[in-house]
PDB file of C-alpha atoms in Angstrom:
ATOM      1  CA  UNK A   1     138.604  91.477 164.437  1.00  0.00           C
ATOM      2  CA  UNK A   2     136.638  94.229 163.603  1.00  0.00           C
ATOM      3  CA  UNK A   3     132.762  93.910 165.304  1.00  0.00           C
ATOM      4  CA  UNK A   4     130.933  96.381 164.655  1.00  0.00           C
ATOM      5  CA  UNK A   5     129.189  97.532 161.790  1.00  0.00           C
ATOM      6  CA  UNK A   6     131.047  98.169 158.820  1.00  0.00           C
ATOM      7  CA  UNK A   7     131.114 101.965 157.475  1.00  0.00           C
ATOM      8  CA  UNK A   8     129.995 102.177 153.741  1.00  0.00           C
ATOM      9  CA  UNK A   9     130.725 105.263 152.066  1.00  0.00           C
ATOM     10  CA  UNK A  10     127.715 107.944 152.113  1.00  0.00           C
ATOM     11  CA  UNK A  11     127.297 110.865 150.184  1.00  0.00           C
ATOM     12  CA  UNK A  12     124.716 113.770 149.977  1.00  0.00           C
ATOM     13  CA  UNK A  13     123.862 112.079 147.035  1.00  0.00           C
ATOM     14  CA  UNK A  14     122.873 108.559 148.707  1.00  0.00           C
ATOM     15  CA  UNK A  15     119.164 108.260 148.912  1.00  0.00           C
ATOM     16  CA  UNK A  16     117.369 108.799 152.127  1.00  0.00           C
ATOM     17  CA  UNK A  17     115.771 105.091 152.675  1.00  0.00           C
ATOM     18  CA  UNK A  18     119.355 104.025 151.777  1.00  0.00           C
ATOM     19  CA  UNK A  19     120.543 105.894 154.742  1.00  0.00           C
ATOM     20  CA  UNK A  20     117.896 105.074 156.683  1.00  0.00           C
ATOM     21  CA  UNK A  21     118.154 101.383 156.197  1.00  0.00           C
ATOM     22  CA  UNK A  22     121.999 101.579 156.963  1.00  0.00           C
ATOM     23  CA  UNK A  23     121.177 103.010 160.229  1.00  0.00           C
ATOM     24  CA  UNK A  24     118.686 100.171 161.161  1.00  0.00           C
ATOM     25  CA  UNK A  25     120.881  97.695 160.546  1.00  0.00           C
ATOM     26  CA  UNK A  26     124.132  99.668 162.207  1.00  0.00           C
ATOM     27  CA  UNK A  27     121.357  99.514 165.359  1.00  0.00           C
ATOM     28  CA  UNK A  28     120.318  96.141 165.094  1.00  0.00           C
ATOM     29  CA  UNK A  29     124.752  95.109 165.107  1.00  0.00           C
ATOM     30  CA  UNK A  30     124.844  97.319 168.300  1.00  0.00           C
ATOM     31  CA  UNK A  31     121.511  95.190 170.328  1.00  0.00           C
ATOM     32  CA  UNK A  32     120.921  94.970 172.776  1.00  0.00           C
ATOM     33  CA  UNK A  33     123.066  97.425 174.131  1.00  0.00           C
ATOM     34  CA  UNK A  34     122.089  99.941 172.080  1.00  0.00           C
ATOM     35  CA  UNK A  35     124.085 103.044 170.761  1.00  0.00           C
ATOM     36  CA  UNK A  36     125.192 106.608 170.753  1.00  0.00           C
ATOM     37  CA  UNK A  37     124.186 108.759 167.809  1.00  0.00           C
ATOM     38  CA  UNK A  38     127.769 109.569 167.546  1.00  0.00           C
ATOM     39  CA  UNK A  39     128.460 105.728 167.196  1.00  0.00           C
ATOM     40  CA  UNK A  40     125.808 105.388 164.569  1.00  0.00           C
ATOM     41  CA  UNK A  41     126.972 108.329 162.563  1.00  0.00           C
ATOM     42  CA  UNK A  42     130.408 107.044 162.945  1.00  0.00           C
ATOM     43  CA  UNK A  43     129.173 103.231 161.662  1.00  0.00           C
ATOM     44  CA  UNK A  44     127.580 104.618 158.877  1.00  0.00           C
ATOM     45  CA  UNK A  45     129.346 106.972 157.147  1.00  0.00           C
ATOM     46  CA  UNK A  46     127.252 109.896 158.069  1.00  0.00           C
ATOM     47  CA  UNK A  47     127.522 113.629 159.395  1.00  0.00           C
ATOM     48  CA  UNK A  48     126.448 113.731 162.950  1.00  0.00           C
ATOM     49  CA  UNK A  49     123.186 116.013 162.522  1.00  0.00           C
ATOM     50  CA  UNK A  50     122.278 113.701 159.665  1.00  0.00           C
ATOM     51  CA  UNK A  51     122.303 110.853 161.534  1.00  0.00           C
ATOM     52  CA  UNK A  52     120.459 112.579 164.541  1.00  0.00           C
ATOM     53  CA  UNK A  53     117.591 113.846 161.932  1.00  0.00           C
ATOM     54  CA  UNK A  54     117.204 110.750 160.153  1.00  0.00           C
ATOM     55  CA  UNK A  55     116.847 108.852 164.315  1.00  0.00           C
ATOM     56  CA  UNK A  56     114.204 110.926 165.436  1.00  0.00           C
ATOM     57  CA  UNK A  57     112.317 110.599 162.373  1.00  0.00           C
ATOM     58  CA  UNK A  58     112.517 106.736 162.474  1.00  0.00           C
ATOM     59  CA  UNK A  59     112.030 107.041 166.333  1.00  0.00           C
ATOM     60  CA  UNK A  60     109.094 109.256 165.372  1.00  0.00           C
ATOM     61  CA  UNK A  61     107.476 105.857 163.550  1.00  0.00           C
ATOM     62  CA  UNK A  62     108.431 103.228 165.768  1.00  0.00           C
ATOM     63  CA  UNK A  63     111.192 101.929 163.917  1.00  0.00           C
ATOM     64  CA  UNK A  64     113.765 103.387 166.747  1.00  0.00           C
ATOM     65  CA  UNK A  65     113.626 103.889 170.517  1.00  0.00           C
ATOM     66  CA  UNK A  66     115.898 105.919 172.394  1.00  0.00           C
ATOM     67  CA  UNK A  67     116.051 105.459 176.294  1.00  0.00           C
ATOM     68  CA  UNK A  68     115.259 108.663 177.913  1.00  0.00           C
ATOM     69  CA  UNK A  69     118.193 108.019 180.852  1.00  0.00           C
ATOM     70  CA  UNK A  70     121.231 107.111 178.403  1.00  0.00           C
ATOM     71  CA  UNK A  71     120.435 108.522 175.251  1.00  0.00           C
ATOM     72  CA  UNK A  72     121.234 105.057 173.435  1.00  0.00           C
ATOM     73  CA  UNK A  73     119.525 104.016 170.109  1.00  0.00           C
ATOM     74  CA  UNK A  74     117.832 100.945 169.605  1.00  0.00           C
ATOM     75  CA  UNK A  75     115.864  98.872 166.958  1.00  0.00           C
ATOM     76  CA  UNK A  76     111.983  99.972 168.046  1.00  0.00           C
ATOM     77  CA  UNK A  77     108.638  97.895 168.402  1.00  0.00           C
ATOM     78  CA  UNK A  78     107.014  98.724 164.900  1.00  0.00           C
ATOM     79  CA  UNK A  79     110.152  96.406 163.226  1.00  0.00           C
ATOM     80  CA  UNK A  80     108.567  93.290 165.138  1.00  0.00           C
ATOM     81  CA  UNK A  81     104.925  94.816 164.880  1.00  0.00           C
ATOM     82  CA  UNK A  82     105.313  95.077 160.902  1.00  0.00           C
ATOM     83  CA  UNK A  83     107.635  91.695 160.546  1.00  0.00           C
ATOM     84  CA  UNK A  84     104.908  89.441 162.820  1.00  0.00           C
ATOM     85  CA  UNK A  85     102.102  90.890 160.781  1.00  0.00           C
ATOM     86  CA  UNK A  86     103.411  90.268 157.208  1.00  0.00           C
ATOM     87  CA  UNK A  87     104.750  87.103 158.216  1.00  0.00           C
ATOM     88  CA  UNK A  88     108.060  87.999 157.428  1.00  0.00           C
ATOM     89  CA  UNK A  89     109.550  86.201 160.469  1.00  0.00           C
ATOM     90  CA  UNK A  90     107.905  82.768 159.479  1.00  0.00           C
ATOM     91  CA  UNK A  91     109.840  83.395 155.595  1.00  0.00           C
ATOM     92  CA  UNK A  92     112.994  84.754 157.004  1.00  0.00           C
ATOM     93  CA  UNK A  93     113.369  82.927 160.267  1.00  0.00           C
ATOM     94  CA  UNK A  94     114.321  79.893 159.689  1.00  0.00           C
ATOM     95  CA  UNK A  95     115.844  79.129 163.484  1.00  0.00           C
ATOM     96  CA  UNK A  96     112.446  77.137 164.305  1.00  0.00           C
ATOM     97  CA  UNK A  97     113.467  74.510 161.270  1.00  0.00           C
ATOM     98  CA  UNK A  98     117.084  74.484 161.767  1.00  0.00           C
ATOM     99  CA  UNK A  99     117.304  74.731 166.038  1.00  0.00           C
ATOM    100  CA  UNK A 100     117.551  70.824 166.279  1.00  0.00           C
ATOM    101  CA  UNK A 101     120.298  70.356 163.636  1.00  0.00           C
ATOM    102  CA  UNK A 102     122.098  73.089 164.973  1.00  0.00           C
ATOM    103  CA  UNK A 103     122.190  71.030 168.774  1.00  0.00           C
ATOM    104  CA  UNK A 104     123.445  68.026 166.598  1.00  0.00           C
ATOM    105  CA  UNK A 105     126.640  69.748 164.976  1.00  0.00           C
ATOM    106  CA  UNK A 106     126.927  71.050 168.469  1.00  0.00           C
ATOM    107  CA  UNK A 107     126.830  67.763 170.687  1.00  0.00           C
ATOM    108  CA  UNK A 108     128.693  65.786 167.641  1.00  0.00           C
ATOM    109  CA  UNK A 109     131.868  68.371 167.203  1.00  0.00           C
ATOM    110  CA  UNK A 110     131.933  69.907 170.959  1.00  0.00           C
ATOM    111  CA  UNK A 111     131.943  72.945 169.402  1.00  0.00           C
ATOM    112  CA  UNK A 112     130.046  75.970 168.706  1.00  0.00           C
ATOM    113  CA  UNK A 113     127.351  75.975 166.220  1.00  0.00           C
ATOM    114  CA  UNK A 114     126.177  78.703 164.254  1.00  0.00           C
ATOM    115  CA  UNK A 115     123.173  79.938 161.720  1.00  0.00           C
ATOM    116  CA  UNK A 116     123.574  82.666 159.468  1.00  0.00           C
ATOM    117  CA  UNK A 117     121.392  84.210 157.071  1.00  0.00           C
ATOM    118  CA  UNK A 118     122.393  86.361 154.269  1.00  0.00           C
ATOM    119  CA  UNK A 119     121.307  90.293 153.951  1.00  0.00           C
ATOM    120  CA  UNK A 120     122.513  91.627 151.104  1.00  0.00           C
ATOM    121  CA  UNK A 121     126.248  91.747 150.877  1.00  0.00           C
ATOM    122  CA  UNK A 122     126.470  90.541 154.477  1.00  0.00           C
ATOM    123  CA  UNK A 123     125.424  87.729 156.736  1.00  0.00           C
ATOM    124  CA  UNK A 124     124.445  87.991 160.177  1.00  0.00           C
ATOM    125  CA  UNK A 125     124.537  85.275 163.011  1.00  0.00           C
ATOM    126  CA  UNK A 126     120.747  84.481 163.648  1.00  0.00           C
ATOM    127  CA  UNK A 127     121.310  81.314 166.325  1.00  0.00           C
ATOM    128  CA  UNK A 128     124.035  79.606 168.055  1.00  0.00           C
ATOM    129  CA  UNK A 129     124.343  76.831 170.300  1.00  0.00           C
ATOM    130  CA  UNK A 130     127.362  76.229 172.397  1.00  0.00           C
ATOM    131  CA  UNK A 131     129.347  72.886 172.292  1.00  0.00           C
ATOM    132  CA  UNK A 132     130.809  70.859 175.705  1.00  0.00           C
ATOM    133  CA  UNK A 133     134.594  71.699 174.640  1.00  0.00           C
ATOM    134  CA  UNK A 134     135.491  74.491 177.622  1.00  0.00           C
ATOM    135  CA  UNK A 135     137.605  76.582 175.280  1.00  0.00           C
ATOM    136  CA  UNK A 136     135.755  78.554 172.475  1.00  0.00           C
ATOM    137  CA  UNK A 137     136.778  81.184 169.784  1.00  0.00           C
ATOM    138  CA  UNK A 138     134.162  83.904 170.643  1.00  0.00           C
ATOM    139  CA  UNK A 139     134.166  85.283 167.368  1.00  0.00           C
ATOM    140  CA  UNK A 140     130.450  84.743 166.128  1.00  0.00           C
ATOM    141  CA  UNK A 141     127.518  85.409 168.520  1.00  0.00           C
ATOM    142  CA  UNK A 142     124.091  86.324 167.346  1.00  0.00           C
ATOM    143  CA  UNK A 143     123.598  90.000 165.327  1.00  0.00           C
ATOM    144  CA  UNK A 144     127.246  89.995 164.798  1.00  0.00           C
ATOM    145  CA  UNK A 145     127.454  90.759 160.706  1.00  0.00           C
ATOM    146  CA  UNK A 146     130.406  90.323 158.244  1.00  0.00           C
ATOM    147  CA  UNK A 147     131.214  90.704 154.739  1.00  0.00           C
ATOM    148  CA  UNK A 148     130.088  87.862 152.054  1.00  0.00           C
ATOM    149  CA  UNK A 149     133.950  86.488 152.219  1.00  0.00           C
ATOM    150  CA  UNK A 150     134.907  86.918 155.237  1.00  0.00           C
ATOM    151  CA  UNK A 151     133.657  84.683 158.300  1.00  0.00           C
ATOM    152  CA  UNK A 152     133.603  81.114 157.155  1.00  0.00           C
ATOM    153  CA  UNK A 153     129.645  81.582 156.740  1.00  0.00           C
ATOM    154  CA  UNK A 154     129.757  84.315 154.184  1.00  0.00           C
ATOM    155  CA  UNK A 155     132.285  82.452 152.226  1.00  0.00           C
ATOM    156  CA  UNK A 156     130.657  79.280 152.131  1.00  0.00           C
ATOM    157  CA  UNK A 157     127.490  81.435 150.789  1.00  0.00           C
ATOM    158  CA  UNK A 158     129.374  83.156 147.698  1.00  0.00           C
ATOM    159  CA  UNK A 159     131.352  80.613 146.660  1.00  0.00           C
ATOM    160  CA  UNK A 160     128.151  78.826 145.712  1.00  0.00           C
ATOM    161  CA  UNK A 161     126.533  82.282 144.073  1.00  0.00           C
ATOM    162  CA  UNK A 162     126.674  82.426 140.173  1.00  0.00           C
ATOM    163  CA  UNK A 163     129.708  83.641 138.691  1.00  0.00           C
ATOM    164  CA  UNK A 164     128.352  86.811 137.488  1.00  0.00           C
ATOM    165  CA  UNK A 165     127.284  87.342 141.090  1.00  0.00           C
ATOM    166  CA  UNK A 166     130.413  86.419 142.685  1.00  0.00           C
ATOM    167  CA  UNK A 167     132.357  89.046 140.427  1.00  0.00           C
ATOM    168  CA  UNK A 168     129.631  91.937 140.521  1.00  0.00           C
ATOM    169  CA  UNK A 169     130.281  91.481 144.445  1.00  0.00           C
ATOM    170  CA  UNK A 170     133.846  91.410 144.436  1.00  0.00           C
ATOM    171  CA  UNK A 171     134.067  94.379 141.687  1.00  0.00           C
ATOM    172  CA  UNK A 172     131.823  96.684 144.127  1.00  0.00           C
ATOM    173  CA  UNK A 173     133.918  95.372 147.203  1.00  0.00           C
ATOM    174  CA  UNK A 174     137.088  96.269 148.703  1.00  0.00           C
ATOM    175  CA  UNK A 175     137.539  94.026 151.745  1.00  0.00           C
ATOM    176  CA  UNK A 176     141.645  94.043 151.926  1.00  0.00           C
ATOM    177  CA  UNK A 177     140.882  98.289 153.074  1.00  0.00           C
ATOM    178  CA  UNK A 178     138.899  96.800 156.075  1.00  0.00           C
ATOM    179  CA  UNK A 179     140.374  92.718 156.519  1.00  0.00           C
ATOM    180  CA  UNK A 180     143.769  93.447 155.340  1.00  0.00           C
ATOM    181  CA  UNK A 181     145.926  91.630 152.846  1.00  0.00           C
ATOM    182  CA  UNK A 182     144.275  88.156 153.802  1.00  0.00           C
ATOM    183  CA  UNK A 183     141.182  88.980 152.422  1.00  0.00           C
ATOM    184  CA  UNK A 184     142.713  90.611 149.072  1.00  0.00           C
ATOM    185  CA  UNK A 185     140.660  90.160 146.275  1.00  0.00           C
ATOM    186  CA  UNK A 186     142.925  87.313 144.739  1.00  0.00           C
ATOM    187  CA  UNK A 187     142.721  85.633 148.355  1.00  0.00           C
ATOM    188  CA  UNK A 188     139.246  85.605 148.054  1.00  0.00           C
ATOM    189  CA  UNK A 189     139.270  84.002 144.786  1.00  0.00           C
ATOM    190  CA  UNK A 190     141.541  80.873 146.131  1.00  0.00           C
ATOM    191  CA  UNK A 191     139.337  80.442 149.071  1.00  0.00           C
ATOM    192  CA  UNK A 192     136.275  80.577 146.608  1.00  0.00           C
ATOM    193  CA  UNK A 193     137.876  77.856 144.371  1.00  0.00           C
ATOM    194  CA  UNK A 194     139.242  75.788 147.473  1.00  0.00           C
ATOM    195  CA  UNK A 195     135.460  75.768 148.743  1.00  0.00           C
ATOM    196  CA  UNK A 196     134.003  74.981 145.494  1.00  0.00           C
ATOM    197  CA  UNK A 197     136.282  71.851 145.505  1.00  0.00           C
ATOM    198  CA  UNK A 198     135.499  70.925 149.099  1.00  0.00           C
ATOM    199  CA  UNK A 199     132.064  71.737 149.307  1.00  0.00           C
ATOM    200  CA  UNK A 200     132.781  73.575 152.357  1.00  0.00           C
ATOM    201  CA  UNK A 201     134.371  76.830 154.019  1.00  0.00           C
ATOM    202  CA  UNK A 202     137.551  77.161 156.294  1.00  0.00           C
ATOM    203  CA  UNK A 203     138.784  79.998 157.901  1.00  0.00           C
ATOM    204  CA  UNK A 204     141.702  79.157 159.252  1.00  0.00           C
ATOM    205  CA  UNK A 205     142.180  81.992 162.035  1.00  0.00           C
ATOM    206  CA  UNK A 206     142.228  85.092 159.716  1.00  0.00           C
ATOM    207  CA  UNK A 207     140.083  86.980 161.887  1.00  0.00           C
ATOM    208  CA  UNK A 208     141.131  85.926 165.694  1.00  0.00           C
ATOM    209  CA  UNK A 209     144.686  84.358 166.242  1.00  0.00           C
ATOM    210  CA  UNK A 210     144.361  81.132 167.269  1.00  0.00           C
ATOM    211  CA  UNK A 211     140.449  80.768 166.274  1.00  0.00           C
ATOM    212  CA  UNK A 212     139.532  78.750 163.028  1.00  0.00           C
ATOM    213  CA  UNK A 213     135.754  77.844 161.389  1.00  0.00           C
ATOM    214  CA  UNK A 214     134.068  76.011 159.144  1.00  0.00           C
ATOM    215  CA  UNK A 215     130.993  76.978 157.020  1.00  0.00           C
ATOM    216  CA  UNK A 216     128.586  75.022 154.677  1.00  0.00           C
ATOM    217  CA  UNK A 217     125.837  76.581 152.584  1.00  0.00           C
ATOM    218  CA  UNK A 218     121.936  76.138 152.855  1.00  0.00           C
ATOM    219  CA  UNK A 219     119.878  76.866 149.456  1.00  0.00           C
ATOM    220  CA  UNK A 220     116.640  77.995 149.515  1.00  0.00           C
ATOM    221  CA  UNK A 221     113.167  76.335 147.247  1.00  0.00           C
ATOM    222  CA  UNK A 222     114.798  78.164 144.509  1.00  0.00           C
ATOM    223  CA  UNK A 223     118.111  76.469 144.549  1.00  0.00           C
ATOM    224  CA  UNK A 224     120.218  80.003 145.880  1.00  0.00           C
ATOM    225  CA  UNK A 225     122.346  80.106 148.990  1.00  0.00           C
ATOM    226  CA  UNK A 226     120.611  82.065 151.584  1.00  0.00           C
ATOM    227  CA  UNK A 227     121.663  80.763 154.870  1.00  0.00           C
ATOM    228  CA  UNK A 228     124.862  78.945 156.412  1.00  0.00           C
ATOM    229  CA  UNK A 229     125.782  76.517 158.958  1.00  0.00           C
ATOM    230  CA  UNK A 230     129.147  77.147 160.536  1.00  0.00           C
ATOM    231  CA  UNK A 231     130.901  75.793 163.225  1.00  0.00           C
ATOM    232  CA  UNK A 232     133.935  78.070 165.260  1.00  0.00           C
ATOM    233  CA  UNK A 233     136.907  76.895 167.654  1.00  0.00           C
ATOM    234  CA  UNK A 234     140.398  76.829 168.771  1.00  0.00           C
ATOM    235  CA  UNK A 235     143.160  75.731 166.159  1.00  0.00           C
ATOM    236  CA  UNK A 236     144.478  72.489 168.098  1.00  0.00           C
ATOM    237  CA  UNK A 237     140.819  71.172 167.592  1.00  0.00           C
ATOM    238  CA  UNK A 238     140.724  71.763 164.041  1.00  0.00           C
ATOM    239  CA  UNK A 239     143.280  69.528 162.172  1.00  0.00           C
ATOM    240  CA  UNK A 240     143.573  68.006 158.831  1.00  0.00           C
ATOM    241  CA  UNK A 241     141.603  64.708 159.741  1.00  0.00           C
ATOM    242  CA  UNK A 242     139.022  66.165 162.053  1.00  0.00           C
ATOM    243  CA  UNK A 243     138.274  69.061 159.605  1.00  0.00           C
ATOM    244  CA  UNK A 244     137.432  66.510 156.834  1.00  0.00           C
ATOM    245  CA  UNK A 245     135.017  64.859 158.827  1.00  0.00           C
ATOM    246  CA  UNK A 246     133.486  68.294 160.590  1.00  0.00           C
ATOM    247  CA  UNK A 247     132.882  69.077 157.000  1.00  0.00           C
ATOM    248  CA  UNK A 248     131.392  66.643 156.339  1.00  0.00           C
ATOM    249  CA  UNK A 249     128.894  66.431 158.862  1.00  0.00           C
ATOM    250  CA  UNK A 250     128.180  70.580 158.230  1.00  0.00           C
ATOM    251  CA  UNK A 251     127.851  69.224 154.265  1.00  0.00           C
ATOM    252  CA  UNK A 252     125.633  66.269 155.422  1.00  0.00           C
ATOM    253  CA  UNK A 253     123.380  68.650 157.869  1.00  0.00           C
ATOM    254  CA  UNK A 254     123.034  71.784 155.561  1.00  0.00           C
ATOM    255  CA  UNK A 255     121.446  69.214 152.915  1.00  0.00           C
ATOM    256  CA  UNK A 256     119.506  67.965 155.466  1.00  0.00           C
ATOM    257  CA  UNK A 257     118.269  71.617 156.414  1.00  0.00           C
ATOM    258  CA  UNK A 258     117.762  72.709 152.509  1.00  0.00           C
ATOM    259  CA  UNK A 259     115.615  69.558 152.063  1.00  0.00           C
ATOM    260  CA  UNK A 260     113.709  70.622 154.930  1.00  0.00           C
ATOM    261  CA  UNK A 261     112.896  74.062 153.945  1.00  0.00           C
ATOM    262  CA  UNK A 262     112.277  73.285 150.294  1.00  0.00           C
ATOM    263  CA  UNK A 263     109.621  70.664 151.366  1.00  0.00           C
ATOM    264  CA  UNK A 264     108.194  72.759 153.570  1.00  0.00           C
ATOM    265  CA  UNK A 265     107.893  75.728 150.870  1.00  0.00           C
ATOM    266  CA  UNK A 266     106.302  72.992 148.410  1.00  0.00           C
ATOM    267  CA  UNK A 267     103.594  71.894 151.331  1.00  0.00           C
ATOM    268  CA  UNK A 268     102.401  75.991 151.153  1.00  0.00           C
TER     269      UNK A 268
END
């Protein structure tokens, strides 16, 4: 499995801001560890010295920090400055809403439970809970981004976009150059249908060997998926009759969570 942030092709063409944003968000895969400007430039697509400009500029308004002693890059305080002030935590955020569900998929399956949020073409892993089972998959922890398509999560998400989304994203996408032959675009398109049937997402282990997940969508007031709930662990624990009813619950709690936040938008 492939971690880090995913290059996207960049050309001298590409718009500055575009650049710029797909260096924020190659930092924010890489916290809180932070990273090299090589690794960024590498991440993204971009020339070394174009990379380095664009860093000290955004270092120069707060949105990166570099520490003096390594020389590592890292998200920097006028993100969370400009995100508490516009409120943009209380309409993206929804961990505070969804923490106690989460603990309940957790403490009901024994395994780990997951929230993602979409970005784009990507989600990222926004909260996770551990279950009591000892053995775990390890391949979701919070920040960690894939592909729509991908992850169980991402699936579960554009399976229930609108057609015309679904193919716009899979005409601009080439996931098979980066996933390999299991996530061809015709693969895709069974695992689409077989979660539109179900109502919910499996991977079964085509990122980690040995490591399957399940993934159910949350909509948003206006009826679009936006976030997922997900749930990741070893193969043996994951069977045909256990599956059905870990789907279930996921189905069961991201309603629950979607009823939640669409009351809560109508109460504002």
């Amino acid at each position: 499995m492939n971690e880090r942030y995913d290059p996207i092709m960049v050309t001298s063409r590409t718009p500055v801001i575009a650049r710029a944003a797909r260096l924020l968000r190659a930092a924010g895969a890489h916290a809180p560890n932070g990273a090299s400007t090589t690794q960024l430039a590498a991440d993204t697509g971009l020339a070394r010295p174009t990379a380095h400009r664009l860093l000290v500029t955004l270092a120069d308004e707060g949105l990166m920090d570099r520490d003096s002693t390594s020389g590592r890059w890292n998200l920097g305080p006028e993100l969370f400055l400009l995100g508490a002030g516009a409120g943009a935590g209380r309409r993206y955020d929804i961990t505070d809403d969804a923490r106690d569900l989460i603990d309940r998929v957790a403490r009901e399956t024994g395994e780990s439970a997951f929230l993602s949020a979409r970005r784009g073409d990507e989600t990222v892993c926004t909260h996770s809970q551990e279950g009591s089972f000892p053995l775990r998959s390890h391949v979701l922890h919070e920040g960690v981004r894939f592909p729509l398509g991908v992850a169980s999560a991402g699936l579960a998400i554009l399976s229930h976009l609108p057609d015309g989304d679904v193919e716009a994203y899979l005409g601009r996408s080439n996931l098979s150059a980066d996933w390999g032959d299991t996530h061809s675009e015709s693969a895709i398109r069974r695992r689409i249908a077989a979660t539109r049937e179900k109502g919910y997402a499996v991977n079964p282990a085509l990122l980690v060997e040995g490591s399957w997940g399940l993934g159910a969508a949350v909509f948003d007031h206006s009826g679009r998926p936006a976030w997922a709930l997900s749930v990741t662990g070893v193969e043996t624990r994951f069977g045909d009759v256990r599956r059905r009813e870990m789907g279930a619950l996921l189905l069961n709690t991201a309603h629950e969570l979607s009823q939640r936040l669409r009351g809560h938008h109508t109460a504002r």
